[in-house]
Each structure stands twice: as structure tokens, then as C-alpha cells.
Amino acid sequence: MATAQLRPDAADGLERAARAVLPSSVADFIGGGAGEELTLAWEQQAFTDYALRPRVLSGVDRPDLSVSMLGCAVSLPMAVAPMAYQRLVHPAGELEAVEAAGRAGALTVVPMLSSVGLEEVADAAAGPLWFQLYCLRDREVVADLARRAERAGYRALVLTADAPRLGSRRRDLRNGFTLPPGVTPVNLPHRIGGVPGAPGTGASAIAQHAAATHDATFSWSDLAWLRAQTELPLVVKGVLCAEDAVRAADTGADGIIVSSHGGRQLDRAVPSLHALPEVAEAVGDRCEVYLDGGVRRGTDILVAAALGARAVFAGRPVLWALAAGGADAVAELFAQVRGELQEAMVLAGRSSLAGLDGLLSPRRRERTC
Ligand SMILES: Cc1cc2nc3c(=O)[nH]c(=O)nc-3n(C[C@H](O)[C@H](O)[C@H](O)COP(=O)(O)O)c2cc1C
Ligand SMILES: CC(C)CC(=O)C(=O)O
């Protein structure tokens, strides 16, 4: 697909273009959420609960979009969220997204369940990488992945804490979602790497794999154990309240990603944007605070930054872009978001993301949740 076609409407246009080329079960896996998909819908709606209060005659011509993410200098405060099995949407999988993000000056979180090996991804990357881990029953596998990521040059570890089991994703259950041949969790050792297929059984293969490998007993003491396994900065992903944010900071986390997992885990969970202010206030300068969920355009980044996020992560739009046009389309998505953020900052009279006090006005209407 020619990238010029993507310009008019990056978020929606990319999804349409991707759906035209993807098998419907894969599009459902990407686009779907848990339960009635209420949190999935709320994630994007939450951004419309805020209006911007622009300042005029501020003389802002070229706003500074750069930020440091746990010591990684990036030129855009939007990074790629960890998303499993990217070869589902593009033959080069994670390599393609990492190339585009690097080109755009953005950071990428490579998922534990990548479909290209974590070392191969690191070798190909131009930009900074973090590595994501799930809370697995087999602690030795977790420790070994942490060591491999450190050796390969990843700059931080992200522990996804909101998936003691997989949320009930009804679309995947209905479709009997399976991974096609050649798309496998290559980072995992053989003993836990198999993802059983379930076509026609009404079961989701990835839910079965998570049931066999994720550990719901993983707790704060295990986070302390992981902290002791690595010199890398440690980020906890999936925090949605002040209490857990403080606990994470007390246990040695360096960063927190406020996230509802894109509405894919606990349905009716508070959308991440609504949880962000209490988390940011609770941890102050003790941890770097990030957000994902529903970020689709430059103005979303501005709202999240004004509520306390140092940077944001984008999930589904990157996969839609990857499916629609590979690295070029992902790069185009980043370019579009960069342009939108620059425009919004000039028009709002804000020269940097650190100076957003007084930018937001709550919209006076019923909250959506
Ligand atoms: C297809 C897909 C796969 C995902 N896989 C993972 C994963 O392996 N690990 C993880 O921590 N989060 C995973 N996520 C959640 C994302 O990291 C992120 O929290 C979410 O997509 C953000 O919401 P957004 O899609 O609205 O941007 C996945 C999300 C999608 C859509
Ligand atoms: C394969 C899954 C464990 C990854 C995923 O879909 C998710 O985390 O949302």
C-alpha cells in the first residue's frame, strides 16, 4: 500500500487497510478486548473527557518533543508497546516494527512472545529497546530471559503484571484462535514453547498457552526476586491504582506503565487515562510514569503528558500499520503523530512536554465511566 494513502486519517485508515489484508481471526485477535469490551471502548473515550486550554502569543515555533525514558534519549514521546507474535501480520514480524520505530526516533518494547528471536531483533535495531516479560511459573525461564535481554543490549525490563491469566477474549474463543505454522514463541525453551492449536474447538490456543505458563501466584515478593536478578531498570506494566504504584516503587521498580492492557484483561477496569493522575501523584519522582491504551493521535499524547505521563506507548495502531504497509507504514504513522503533536503544541503555546501546567480543562459532561 502506498504510504501517501495513509495520510488523511492515520488511526482509522490503517485499521481499515489492515483488515482488508488480514484473516478475520487475526484482526479479531488484534482489535478485540476482554468480556463485553467496555474497557476497550472506554480507553479511547477517556481522552475526550479533557479539553485543552491554549495559551496565545507564547512565541512557540519549534516545540521540543524529546524525552528521556529511563536514560534512553528519544525524539518522540510515543514508543511501541509490547505485542506478541508480530509475524501474524508481517513476514518480518518484530524486525519490521523495530526498524520503523528506530527510524522515527522512538523506543520499542519487544515482547517475550516475539516471533523473531530477541537477539536477532536486538541486532537489527537502530533505536533503543526494552524487553517485556510475563510472570511465568518457571522462574528459571524468567531469569534466563532477563539475562539474555541484558546480554543482547536491551535497556530495561518490563514485567507485565496484569495477566495472572488471560482475560476472556470472546472473539478468540468464538474463532478458536490458533497460531499459523511458523509463528511461535521462539524465545521460550521447548518445554514451555508449544502453543497448541484449537481450530473448531471453541478454545483459544493463546489462552491455553497462558493457562499452562503464566503464574497467578506471582506476587510482590517475586518482583523483589526479579529485581535482584538484573542490573537493568525494571518497569511494572499494568498498574491502575495508587496503592500498587507505591508498592511497585517500594519494591524497587524504576518505572510504571499505567495500562489496562488495551482492555484485553479485566473488562470494566478503569481506563488507564483515568488512573494516571492518582498514580503520578502517588509516586512523584520515585518512578518514571508511562501510559498506554487508546493513544491514537498527537493530542492524546499531550493530554497524557499533562496528566503525568513522561511518554506513552501505542499498541494496535502499530500492528495495523505493520499489516497494511510494513516498516514504511509504521514510519508514516510515527511521522503523522509527530506532526500532530508539534502542531498541537504550537497552537497550545507549549514549548516542551515538561511545561504543561494548566493545559487541561475537564469537559463538563457525564463521564463515560
Ligand atoms: C495483539 C496484541 C498483543 C499484545 N501482546 C502483549 C504482550 O505480549 N505483552 C504485553 O505486555 N502486552 C501485550 N499487549 C498489550 C499492549 O502492550 C498494550 O498494553 C495495549 O495494546 C495498549 O492499548 P492500544 O492497543 O489501545 O494502544 C498486546 C496487545 C495487542 C493488541
Ligand atoms: C499471546 C498473549 C499472551 C498476548 C496478548 O494477546 C496480550 O497480552 O494481550
mmCIF file of C-alpha atoms and ligand atoms in Angstrom:
data_model
loop_
_atom_site.group_PDB
_atom_site.id
_atom_site.type_symbol
_atom_site.label_atom_id
_atom_site.label_comp_id
_atom_site.label_asym_id
_atom_site.label_seq_id
_atom_site.Cartn_x
_atom_site.Cartn_y
_atom_site.Cartn_z
ATOM 1 C CA MET A 1 0.000 0.000 0.000
ATOM 2 C CA ALA A 2 1.333 3.458 -0.928
ATOM 3 C CA THR A 3 2.112 5.340 2.257
ATOM 4 C CA ALA A 4 0.667 8.588 0.863
ATOM 5 C CA GLN A 5 -2.771 6.991 1.141
ATOM 6 C CA LEU A 6 -2.293 6.739 4.883
ATOM 7 C CA ARG A 7 -2.076 10.483 5.439
ATOM 8 C CA PRO A 8 -5.672 11.619 5.728
ATOM 9 C CA ASP A 9 -6.531 9.600 8.810
ATOM 10 C CA ALA A 10 -3.738 7.507 10.299
ATOM 11 C CA ALA A 11 -5.564 5.601 13.043
ATOM 12 C CA ASP A 12 -8.805 4.654 11.300
ATOM 13 C CA GLY A 13 -7.367 4.414 7.810
ATOM 14 C CA LEU A 14 -4.663 1.990 8.925
ATOM 15 C CA GLU A 15 -7.143 -0.264 10.654
ATOM 16 C CA ARG A 16 -9.326 -0.388 7.541
ATOM 17 C CA ALA A 17 -6.337 -1.115 5.310
ATOM 18 C CA ALA A 18 -5.102 -3.854 7.656
ATOM 19 C CA ARG A 19 -8.485 -5.532 7.936
ATOM 20 C CA ALA A 20 -8.598 -5.739 4.142
ATOM 21 C CA VAL A 21 -5.481 -7.942 4.093
ATOM 22 C CA LEU A 22 -5.645 -9.900 7.368
ATOM 23 C CA PRO A 23 -7.571 -13.100 8.080
ATOM 24 C CA SER A 24 -10.584 -12.083 10.174
ATOM 25 C CA SER A 25 -9.461 -14.221 13.155
ATOM 26 C CA VAL A 26 -6.141 -12.324 13.284
ATOM 27 C CA ALA A 27 -7.897 -8.954 13.001
ATOM 28 C CA ASP A 28 -10.192 -10.066 15.855
ATOM 29 C CA PHE A 29 -7.181 -11.115 17.972
ATOM 30 C CA ILE A 30 -5.644 -7.664 17.487
ATOM 31 C CA GLY A 31 -8.727 -5.496 17.684
ATOM 32 C CA GLY A 32 -10.569 -7.402 20.378
ATOM 33 C CA GLY A 33 -10.803 -6.960 24.121
ATOM 34 C CA ALA A 34 -11.999 -8.946 27.103
ATOM 35 C CA GLY A 35 -15.597 -9.586 28.143
ATOM 36 C CA GLU A 36 -18.120 -7.096 26.819
ATOM 37 C CA GLU A 37 -15.232 -4.913 25.615
ATOM 38 C CA LEU A 38 -16.342 -1.994 27.786
ATOM 39 C CA THR A 39 -12.830 -1.071 28.910
ATOM 40 C CA LEU A 40 -11.676 -1.402 25.306
ATOM 41 C CA ALA A 41 -14.180 1.302 24.308
ATOM 42 C CA TRP A 42 -13.520 3.463 27.388
ATOM 43 C CA GLU A 43 -9.769 3.584 26.692
ATOM 44 C CA GLN A 44 -10.221 5.869 23.686
ATOM 45 C CA GLN A 45 -13.296 7.701 25.005
ATOM 46 C CA ALA A 46 -11.376 8.772 28.120
ATOM 47 C CA PHE A 47 -9.255 11.148 26.048
ATOM 48 C CA THR A 48 -12.370 13.123 25.115
ATOM 49 C CA ASP A 49 -13.037 13.869 28.795
ATOM 50 C CA TYR A 50 -10.438 16.645 28.594
ATOM 51 C CA ALA A 51 -10.295 19.855 26.591
ATOM 52 C CA LEU A 52 -7.153 21.903 26.001
ATOM 53 C CA ARG A 53 -6.672 25.453 27.335
ATOM 54 C CA PRO A 54 -4.359 27.063 24.783
ATOM 55 C CA ARG A 55 -2.043 29.954 25.646
ATOM 56 C CA VAL A 56 -1.578 32.591 22.940
ATOM 57 C CA LEU A 57 1.363 34.815 21.983
ATOM 58 C CA SER A 58 3.753 32.328 23.582
ATOM 59 C CA GLY A 59 6.220 32.583 20.731
ATOM 60 C CA VAL A 60 6.457 28.801 20.378
ATOM 61 C CA ASP A 61 7.714 27.948 16.935
ATOM 62 C CA ARG A 62 9.570 24.668 17.285
ATOM 63 C CA PRO A 63 8.412 22.730 20.346
ATOM 64 C CA ASP A 64 10.778 20.200 21.892
ATOM 65 C CA LEU A 65 9.308 16.678 21.707
ATOM 66 C CA SER A 66 12.357 14.884 23.063
ATOM 67 C CA VAL A 67 12.295 12.993 26.311
ATOM 68 C CA SER A 68 14.438 10.548 28.249
ATOM 69 C CA MET A 69 12.922 7.134 29.006
ATOM 70 C CA LEU A 70 14.933 5.546 31.837
ATOM 71 C CA GLY A 71 18.067 7.025 30.372
ATOM 72 C CA CYS A 72 17.195 6.348 26.709
ATOM 73 C CA ALA A 73 17.059 9.595 24.763
ATOM 74 C CA VAL A 74 14.202 9.585 22.243
ATOM 75 C CA SER A 75 12.967 12.300 19.929
ATOM 76 C CA LEU A 76 9.286 11.325 20.220
ATOM 77 C CA PRO A 77 7.360 10.603 23.432
ATOM 78 C CA MET A 78 5.490 7.702 21.805
ATOM 79 C CA ALA A 79 7.008 4.210 21.904
ATOM 80 C CA VAL A 80 5.869 0.822 20.617
ATOM 81 C CA ALA A 81 4.021 -1.280 23.226
ATOM 82 C CA PRO A 82 4.943 -4.956 23.576
ATOM 83 C CA MET A 83 2.720 -7.066 21.328
ATOM 84 C CA ALA A 84 3.084 -10.791 20.874
ATOM 85 C CA TYR A 85 3.563 -12.664 17.617
ATOM 86 C CA GLN A 86 4.082 -9.849 15.117
ATOM 87 C CA ARG A 87 4.759 -12.353 12.314
ATOM 88 C CA LEU A 88 0.978 -12.856 12.372
ATOM 89 C CA VAL A 89 0.722 -9.604 10.409
ATOM 90 C CA HIS A 90 4.043 -9.319 8.555
ATOM 91 C CA PRO A 91 6.606 -11.939 7.467
ATOM 92 C CA ALA A 92 9.471 -9.995 9.083
ATOM 93 C CA GLY A 93 7.445 -9.520 12.276
ATOM 94 C CA GLU A 94 9.166 -7.666 15.100
ATOM 95 C CA LEU A 95 12.152 -6.768 12.897
ATOM 96 C CA GLU A 96 9.943 -4.550 10.777
ATOM 97 C CA ALA A 97 8.361 -2.551 13.618
ATOM 98 C CA VAL A 98 11.708 -2.099 15.348
ATOM 99 C CA GLU A 99 13.264 -0.757 12.158
ATOM 100 C CA ALA A 100 10.463 1.777 11.679
ATOM 101 C CA ALA A 101 10.465 2.903 15.307
ATOM 102 C CA GLY A 102 14.226 3.390 15.219
ATOM 103 C CA ARG A 103 13.883 5.454 12.051
ATOM 104 C CA ALA A 104 11.276 7.588 13.831
ATOM 105 C CA GLY A 105 13.498 8.168 16.862
ATOM 106 C CA ALA A 106 11.195 6.077 19.065
ATOM 107 C CA LEU A 107 11.760 3.271 21.565
ATOM 108 C CA THR A 108 10.289 -0.234 21.222
ATOM 109 C CA VAL A 109 9.315 -2.774 23.867
ATOM 110 C CA VAL A 110 9.983 -6.217 22.394
ATOM 111 C CA PRO A 111 7.563 -8.835 23.740
ATOM 112 C CA MET A 112 8.644 -12.031 25.473
ATOM 113 C CA LEU A 113 6.348 -13.769 22.978
ATOM 114 C CA SER A 114 8.076 -12.289 19.944
ATOM 115 C CA SER A 115 8.003 -14.422 16.823
ATOM 116 C CA VAL A 116 11.608 -13.437 15.964
ATOM 117 C CA GLY A 117 14.347 -14.203 18.499
ATOM 118 C CA LEU A 118 15.168 -11.443 20.980
ATOM 119 C CA GLU A 119 18.866 -11.444 19.978
ATOM 120 C CA GLU A 120 18.058 -11.158 16.257
ATOM 121 C CA VAL A 121 15.715 -8.243 16.967
ATOM 122 C CA ALA A 122 18.388 -6.511 19.048
ATOM 123 C CA ASP A 123 20.972 -6.959 16.283
ATOM 124 C CA ALA A 124 18.665 -5.295 13.752
ATOM 125 C CA ALA A 125 17.518 -2.383 15.919
ATOM 126 C CA ALA A 126 18.506 1.223 15.275
ATOM 127 C CA GLY A 127 16.664 2.656 18.289
ATOM 128 C CA PRO A 128 16.588 1.739 21.993
ATOM 129 C CA LEU A 129 14.818 -1.452 23.069
ATOM 130 C CA TRP A 130 13.232 -2.651 26.301
ATOM 131 C CA PHE A 131 12.261 -6.300 26.819
ATOM 132 C CA GLN A 132 8.911 -7.445 28.236
ATOM 133 C CA LEU A 133 8.418 -10.480 30.489
ATOM 134 C CA TYR A 134 5.346 -12.301 31.712
ATOM 135 C CA CYS A 135 5.061 -13.763 35.236
ATOM 136 C CA LEU A 136 5.808 -17.394 34.390
ATOM 137 C CA ARG A 137 5.538 -20.439 36.614
ATOM 138 C CA ASP A 138 9.057 -21.409 35.578
ATOM 139 C CA ARG A 139 11.157 -18.758 37.339
ATOM 140 C CA GLU A 140 14.345 -20.094 35.772
ATOM 141 C CA VAL A 141 12.918 -19.238 32.327
ATOM 142 C CA VAL A 142 12.156 -15.693 33.539
ATOM 143 C CA ALA A 143 15.656 -15.262 34.982
ATOM 144 C CA ASP A 144 17.249 -16.683 31.838
ATOM 145 C CA LEU A 145 15.254 -14.330 29.569
ATOM 146 C CA ALA A 146 16.306 -11.409 31.764
ATOM 147 C CA ARG A 147 19.950 -12.412 31.409
ATOM 148 C CA ARG A 148 19.634 -12.883 27.648
ATOM 149 C CA ALA A 149 17.978 -9.470 27.252
ATOM 150 C CA GLU A 150 20.724 -7.822 29.302
ATOM 151 C CA ARG A 151 23.455 -9.514 27.238
ATOM 152 C CA ALA A 152 21.738 -8.560 23.958
ATOM 153 C CA GLY A 153 21.747 -4.862 24.859
ATOM 154 C CA TYR A 154 18.157 -4.218 25.937
ATOM 155 C CA ARG A 155 17.986 -1.126 28.147
ATOM 156 C CA ALA A 156 15.199 -2.111 30.573
ATOM 157 C CA LEU A 157 12.920 -4.989 31.542
ATOM 158 C CA VAL A 158 9.143 -4.602 31.611
ATOM 159 C CA LEU A 159 7.221 -7.042 33.800
ATOM 160 C CA THR A 160 3.606 -7.330 32.686
ATOM 161 C CA ALA A 161 1.745 -7.674 35.961
ATOM 162 C CA ASP A 162 -1.882 -7.675 34.827
ATOM 163 C CA ALA A 163 -2.027 -11.126 33.267
ATOM 164 C CA PRO A 164 -2.084 -13.784 36.013
ATOM 165 C CA ARG A 165 -4.348 -15.468 33.446
ATOM 166 C CA LEU A 166 -5.591 -14.256 30.095
ATOM 167 C CA GLY A 167 -8.800 -12.213 30.076
ATOM 168 C CA SER A 168 -11.733 -13.895 28.300
ATOM 169 C CA ARG A 169 -11.443 -12.665 24.775
ATOM 170 C CA ARG A 170 -14.730 -13.770 23.330
ATOM 171 C CA ARG A 171 -13.763 -13.191 19.734
ATOM 172 C CA ASP A 172 -10.754 -15.525 20.065
ATOM 173 C CA LEU A 173 -12.876 -18.157 21.810
ATOM 174 C CA ARG A 174 -15.526 -17.933 19.099
ATOM 175 C CA ASN A 175 -12.892 -18.189 16.366
ATOM 176 C CA GLY A 176 -10.951 -20.994 18.047
ATOM 177 C CA PHE A 177 -7.926 -18.748 17.548
ATOM 178 C CA THR A 178 -4.667 -20.544 16.750
ATOM 179 C CA LEU A 179 -1.227 -19.507 15.611
ATOM 180 C CA PRO A 180 -0.469 -20.448 11.999
ATOM 181 C CA PRO A 181 2.539 -22.682 11.264
ATOM 182 C CA GLY A 182 5.784 -20.741 11.541
ATOM 183 C CA VAL A 183 4.548 -18.261 14.147
ATOM 184 C CA THR A 184 5.819 -19.484 17.504
ATOM 185 C CA PRO A 185 7.146 -18.117 20.829
ATOM 186 C CA VAL A 186 10.743 -18.626 19.733
ATOM 187 C CA ASN A 187 12.303 -17.139 22.881
ATOM 188 C CA LEU A 188 10.833 -19.830 25.111
ATOM 189 C CA PRO A 189 12.552 -23.156 25.705
ATOM 190 C CA HIS A 190 10.981 -26.166 24.050
ATOM 191 C CA ARG A 191 9.390 -27.441 27.273
ATOM 192 C CA ILE A 192 7.007 -24.479 27.504
ATOM 193 C CA GLY A 193 7.122 -23.136 23.944
ATOM 194 C CA GLY A 194 4.344 -25.146 22.346
ATOM 195 C CA VAL A 195 1.132 -23.273 21.606
ATOM 196 C CA PRO A 196 -1.487 -25.929 20.938
ATOM 197 C CA GLY A 197 -3.865 -25.306 18.069
ATOM 198 C CA ALA A 198 -7.586 -25.373 18.648
ATOM 199 C CA PRO A 199 -9.414 -24.824 15.372
ATOM 200 C CA GLY A 200 -13.112 -25.540 15.636
ATOM 201 C CA THR A 201 -12.962 -26.374 19.343
ATOM 202 C CA GLY A 202 -14.201 -23.021 20.640
ATOM 203 C CA ALA A 203 -10.947 -22.672 22.606
ATOM 204 C CA SER A 204 -8.216 -20.064 22.150
ATOM 205 C CA ALA A 205 -4.739 -21.527 21.732
ATOM 206 C CA ILE A 206 -3.064 -18.492 23.274
ATOM 207 C CA ALA A 207 -5.390 -18.654 26.299
ATOM 208 C CA GLN A 208 -4.471 -22.330 26.721
ATOM 209 C CA HIS A 209 -0.771 -21.500 26.456
ATOM 210 C CA ALA A 210 -1.128 -18.701 29.025
ATOM 211 C CA ALA A 211 -3.037 -21.052 31.350
ATOM 212 C CA ALA A 212 -0.150 -23.514 31.168
ATOM 213 C CA THR A 213 2.687 -20.994 31.596
ATOM 214 C CA HIS A 214 1.544 -17.865 33.485
ATOM 215 C CA ASP A 215 1.625 -17.955 37.274
ATOM 216 C CA ALA A 216 -1.262 -16.353 39.160
ATOM 217 C CA THR A 217 0.639 -16.775 42.441
ATOM 218 C CA PHE A 218 3.393 -14.386 41.246
ATOM 219 C CA SER A 219 3.380 -11.567 43.803
ATOM 220 C CA TRP A 220 5.348 -8.631 45.201
ATOM 221 C CA SER A 221 7.979 -10.927 46.683
ATOM 222 C CA ASP A 222 8.563 -12.344 43.198
ATOM 223 C CA LEU A 223 9.001 -8.799 41.901
ATOM 224 C CA ALA A 224 11.676 -8.315 44.578
ATOM 225 C CA TRP A 225 13.266 -11.588 43.373
ATOM 226 C CA LEU A 226 13.271 -10.318 39.770
ATOM 227 C CA ARG A 227 14.738 -7.006 40.931
ATOM 228 C CA ALA A 228 17.665 -8.959 42.352
ATOM 229 C CA GLN A 229 18.219 -10.904 39.108
ATOM 230 C CA THR A 230 19.196 -7.948 36.946
ATOM 231 C CA GLU A 231 21.081 -4.692 36.825
ATOM 232 C CA LEU A 232 18.651 -3.325 34.230
ATOM 233 C CA PRO A 233 15.989 -0.774 35.142
ATOM 234 C CA LEU A 234 12.722 -2.557 35.911
ATOM 235 C CA VAL A 235 9.290 -1.365 34.785
ATOM 236 C CA VAL A 236 5.946 -2.731 36.006
ATOM 237 C CA LYS A 237 3.236 -2.711 33.350
ATOM 238 C CA GLY A 238 -0.468 -2.885 34.098
ATOM 239 C CA VAL A 239 -0.770 -0.720 37.224
ATOM 240 C CA LEU A 240 -4.133 1.056 37.586
ATOM 241 C CA CYS A 241 -4.156 2.437 41.129
ATOM 242 C CA ALA A 242 -2.027 4.465 43.541
ATOM 243 C CA GLU A 243 -1.654 1.624 46.063
ATOM 244 C CA ASP A 244 0.020 -0.700 43.560
ATOM 245 C CA ALA A 245 2.144 2.116 42.169
ATOM 246 C CA VAL A 246 3.549 2.818 45.645
ATOM 247 C CA ARG A 247 4.112 -0.903 46.214
ATOM 248 C CA ALA A 248 5.989 -1.143 42.905
ATOM 249 C CA ALA A 249 8.188 1.813 43.812
ATOM 250 C CA ASP A 250 8.816 0.350 47.295
ATOM 251 C CA THR A 251 9.872 -2.937 45.666
ATOM 252 C CA GLY A 252 12.472 -1.242 43.506
ATOM 253 C CA ALA A 253 10.659 -0.590 40.231
ATOM 254 C CA ASP A 254 12.159 2.262 38.227
ATOM 255 C CA GLY A 255 9.134 2.762 36.014
ATOM 256 C CA ILE A 256 5.412 2.103 35.863
ATOM 257 C CA ILE A 257 3.226 1.727 32.805
ATOM 258 C CA VAL A 258 -0.330 2.678 33.677
ATOM 259 C CA SER A 259 -2.272 0.289 31.473
ATOM 260 C CA SER A 260 -5.430 -1.791 31.206
ATOM 261 C CA HIS A 261 -3.622 -3.935 28.633
ATOM 262 C CA GLY A 262 -5.695 -2.197 25.977
ATOM 263 C CA GLY A 263 -8.932 -3.545 27.509
ATOM 264 C CA ARG A 264 -7.760 -7.123 26.928
ATOM 265 C CA GLN A 265 -7.597 -8.292 30.552
ATOM 266 C CA LEU A 266 -10.117 -7.163 33.214
ATOM 267 C CA ASP A 267 -13.196 -5.847 31.460
ATOM 268 C CA ARG A 268 -14.741 -2.886 33.347
ATOM 269 C CA ALA A 269 -11.274 -1.986 34.641
ATOM 270 C CA VAL A 270 -10.812 1.767 34.854
ATOM 271 C CA PRO A 271 -9.368 3.164 31.609
ATOM 272 C CA SER A 272 -5.701 3.939 32.025
ATOM 273 C CA LEU A 273 -6.040 7.677 31.414
ATOM 274 C CA HIS A 274 -8.397 7.986 34.401
ATOM 275 C CA ALA A 275 -5.960 6.070 36.611
ATOM 276 C CA LEU A 276 -2.941 8.100 35.510
ATOM 277 C CA PRO A 277 -3.276 11.173 37.796
ATOM 278 C CA GLU A 278 -3.504 9.153 41.027
ATOM 279 C CA VAL A 279 -0.522 7.012 40.027
ATOM 280 C CA ALA A 280 1.576 10.018 39.039
ATOM 281 C CA GLU A 281 0.719 11.804 42.269
ATOM 282 C CA ALA A 282 1.388 8.729 44.426
ATOM 283 C CA VAL A 283 4.896 8.009 43.142
ATOM 284 C CA GLY A 284 6.078 11.532 42.386
ATOM 285 C CA ASP A 285 9.741 11.406 41.371
ATOM 286 C CA ARG A 286 10.360 7.891 42.709
ATOM 287 C CA CYS A 287 9.423 6.209 39.403
ATOM 288 C CA GLU A 288 9.024 7.263 35.812
ATOM 289 C CA VAL A 289 5.347 7.036 34.898
ATOM 290 C CA TYR A 290 4.133 5.989 31.455
ATOM 291 C CA LEU A 291 0.746 5.261 29.912
ATOM 292 C CA ASP A 292 -0.690 3.042 27.235
ATOM 293 C CA GLY A 293 -4.210 2.418 25.977
ATOM 294 C CA GLY A 294 -6.220 4.258 23.348
ATOM 295 C CA VAL A 295 -3.441 6.607 22.230
ATOM 296 C CA ARG A 296 -4.189 7.359 18.602
ATOM 297 C CA ARG A 297 -3.066 10.909 17.820
ATOM 298 C CA GLY A 298 -0.717 13.681 18.836
ATOM 299 C CA THR A 299 -3.270 15.436 21.000
ATOM 300 C CA ASP A 300 -3.727 12.211 23.012
ATOM 301 C CA ILE A 301 -0.024 12.363 23.900
ATOM 302 C CA LEU A 302 -0.429 15.953 25.046
ATOM 303 C CA VAL A 303 -3.349 15.043 27.315
ATOM 304 C CA ALA A 304 -1.470 12.075 28.804
ATOM 305 C CA ALA A 305 1.655 14.176 29.368
ATOM 306 C CA ALA A 306 -0.388 16.873 31.099
ATOM 307 C CA LEU A 307 -1.823 14.219 33.428
ATOM 308 C CA GLY A 308 1.626 12.964 34.428
ATOM 309 C CA ALA A 309 2.908 10.570 31.737
ATOM 310 C CA ARG A 310 6.535 11.015 30.727
ATOM 311 C CA ALA A 311 5.738 9.236 27.434
ATOM 312 C CA VAL A 312 3.105 6.899 26.015
ATOM 313 C CA PHE A 313 3.060 3.562 24.206
ATOM 314 C CA ALA A 314 0.956 2.719 21.172
ATOM 315 C CA GLY A 315 -0.291 -0.788 20.552
ATOM 316 C CA ARG A 316 -2.864 -1.663 17.911
ATOM 317 C CA PRO A 317 -2.135 1.235 15.507
ATOM 318 C CA VAL A 318 1.397 -0.120 15.068
ATOM 319 C CA LEU A 319 0.124 -3.600 14.221
ATOM 320 C CA TRP A 320 -2.476 -2.225 11.812
ATOM 321 C CA ALA A 321 0.288 -0.223 10.112
ATOM 322 C CA LEU A 322 2.597 -3.240 10.005
ATOM 323 C CA ALA A 323 -0.110 -5.293 8.309
ATOM 324 C CA ALA A 324 -1.090 -2.527 5.906
ATOM 325 C CA GLY A 325 2.329 -1.455 4.701
ATOM 326 C CA GLY A 326 5.222 -2.834 6.775
ATOM 327 C CA ALA A 327 8.004 -0.607 8.103
ATOM 328 C CA ASP A 328 7.124 2.266 5.745
ATOM 329 C CA ALA A 329 3.571 2.441 7.059
ATOM 330 C CA VAL A 330 4.739 2.250 10.683
ATOM 331 C CA ALA A 331 7.219 5.056 9.974
ATOM 332 C CA GLU A 332 4.411 7.031 8.355
ATOM 333 C CA LEU A 333 2.252 6.535 11.451
ATOM 334 C CA PHE A 334 5.033 7.889 13.659
ATOM 335 C CA ALA A 335 5.603 10.825 11.285
ATOM 336 C CA GLN A 336 1.923 11.675 11.342
ATOM 337 C CA VAL A 337 1.732 11.547 15.142
ATOM 338 C CA ARG A 338 4.901 13.652 15.410
ATOM 339 C CA GLY A 339 3.331 16.257 13.107
ATOM 340 C CA GLU A 340 0.078 16.284 15.086
ATOM 341 C CA LEU A 341 1.916 16.707 18.387
ATOM 342 C CA GLN A 342 4.073 19.521 17.017
ATOM 343 C CA GLU A 343 1.017 21.307 15.634
ATOM 344 C CA ALA A 344 -0.916 20.913 18.898
ATOM 345 C CA MET A 345 1.991 22.248 20.976
ATOM 346 C CA VAL A 346 2.449 25.290 18.737
ATOM 347 C CA LEU A 347 -1.276 26.034 18.789
ATOM 348 C CA ALA A 348 -1.472 25.477 22.551
ATOM 349 C CA GLY A 349 1.592 27.665 23.092
ATOM 350 C CA ARG A 350 3.680 24.997 24.869
ATOM 351 C CA SER A 351 7.367 24.679 24.098
ATOM 352 C CA SER A 352 8.085 21.386 25.881
ATOM 353 C CA LEU A 353 6.370 18.420 27.467
ATOM 354 C CA ALA A 354 7.734 19.395 30.847
ATOM 355 C CA GLY A 355 5.750 22.638 30.913
ATOM 356 C CA LEU A 356 2.112 21.662 30.574
ATOM 357 C CA ASP A 357 0.659 23.097 33.803
ATOM 358 C CA GLY A 358 -2.850 24.435 33.335
ATOM 359 C CA LEU A 359 -3.222 22.843 29.912
ATOM 360 C CA LEU A 360 -6.280 20.727 30.667
ATOM 361 C CA SER A 361 -9.850 21.594 31.366
ATOM 362 C CA PRO A 362 -12.195 18.728 32.282
ATOM 363 C CA ARG A 363 -15.096 18.695 29.854
ATOM 364 C CA ARG A 364 -18.370 19.356 31.657
ATOM 365 C CA ARG A 365 -20.416 16.299 30.832
ATOM 366 C CA GLU A 366 -21.224 12.921 32.254
ATOM 367 C CA ARG A 367 -18.094 10.809 32.433
ATOM 368 C CA THR A 368 -18.243 7.732 30.266
ATOM 369 C CA CYS A 369 -17.117 5.569 33.150
HETATM 370 C C1 LIG B 1 -2.337 -8.110 19.511
HETATM 371 C C2 LIG B 1 -1.846 -7.631 20.853
HETATM 372 C C3 LIG B 1 -0.885 -8.368 21.519
HETATM 373 C C4 LIG B 1 -0.422 -7.929 22.758
HETATM 374 N N1 LIG B 1 0.564 -8.643 23.372
HETATM 375 C C5 LIG B 1 1.066 -8.200 24.539
HETATM 376 C C6 LIG B 1 2.148 -8.878 25.127
HETATM 377 O O1 LIG B 1 2.669 -9.872 24.617
HETATM 378 N N2 LIG B 1 2.611 -8.392 26.320
HETATM 379 C C7 LIG B 1 2.071 -7.290 26.912
HETATM 380 O O2 LIG B 1 2.508 -6.885 27.989
HETATM 381 N N3 LIG B 1 1.047 -6.620 26.350
HETATM 382 C C8 LIG B 1 0.547 -7.052 25.171
HETATM 383 N N4 LIG B 1 -0.453 -6.343 24.581
HETATM 384 C C9 LIG B 1 -0.962 -5.113 25.218
HETATM 385 C C10 LIG B 1 -0.171 -3.886 24.733
HETATM 386 O O3 LIG B 1 1.153 -3.920 25.204
HETATM 387 C C11 LIG B 1 -0.802 -2.565 25.208
HETATM 388 O O4 LIG B 1 -0.963 -2.610 26.614
HETATM 389 C C12 LIG B 1 -2.132 -2.228 24.561
HETATM 390 O O5 LIG B 1 -2.214 -2.737 23.244
HETATM 391 C C13 LIG B 1 -2.321 -0.713 24.552
HETATM 392 O O6 LIG B 1 -3.530 -0.348 24.019
HETATM 393 P P1 LIG B 1 -3.748 0.159 22.500
HETATM 394 O O7 LIG B 1 -3.727 -1.074 21.656
HETATM 395 O O8 LIG B 1 -5.091 0.795 22.569
HETATM 396 O O9 LIG B 1 -2.659 1.134 22.149
HETATM 397 C C14 LIG B 1 -0.941 -6.760 23.345
HETATM 398 C C15 LIG B 1 -1.898 -6.027 22.653
HETATM 399 C C16 LIG B 1 -2.343 -6.431 21.415
HETATM 400 C C17 LIG B 1 -3.361 -5.605 20.691
HETATM 401 C C1 LIG B 2 -0.438 -14.057 23.432
HETATM 402 C C2 LIG B 2 -0.915 -13.217 24.547
HETATM 403 C C3 LIG B 2 -0.435 -13.685 25.875
HETATM 404 C C4 LIG B 2 -0.527 -11.804 24.258
HETATM 405 C C5 LIG B 2 -1.716 -10.953 24.171
HETATM 406 O O1 LIG B 2 -2.582 -11.091 23.358
HETATM 407 C C6 LIG B 2 -1.871 -9.941 25.126
HETATM 408 O O2 LIG B 2 -1.053 -9.884 26.022
HETATM 409 O O3 LIG B 2 -2.827 -9.162 25.033
#
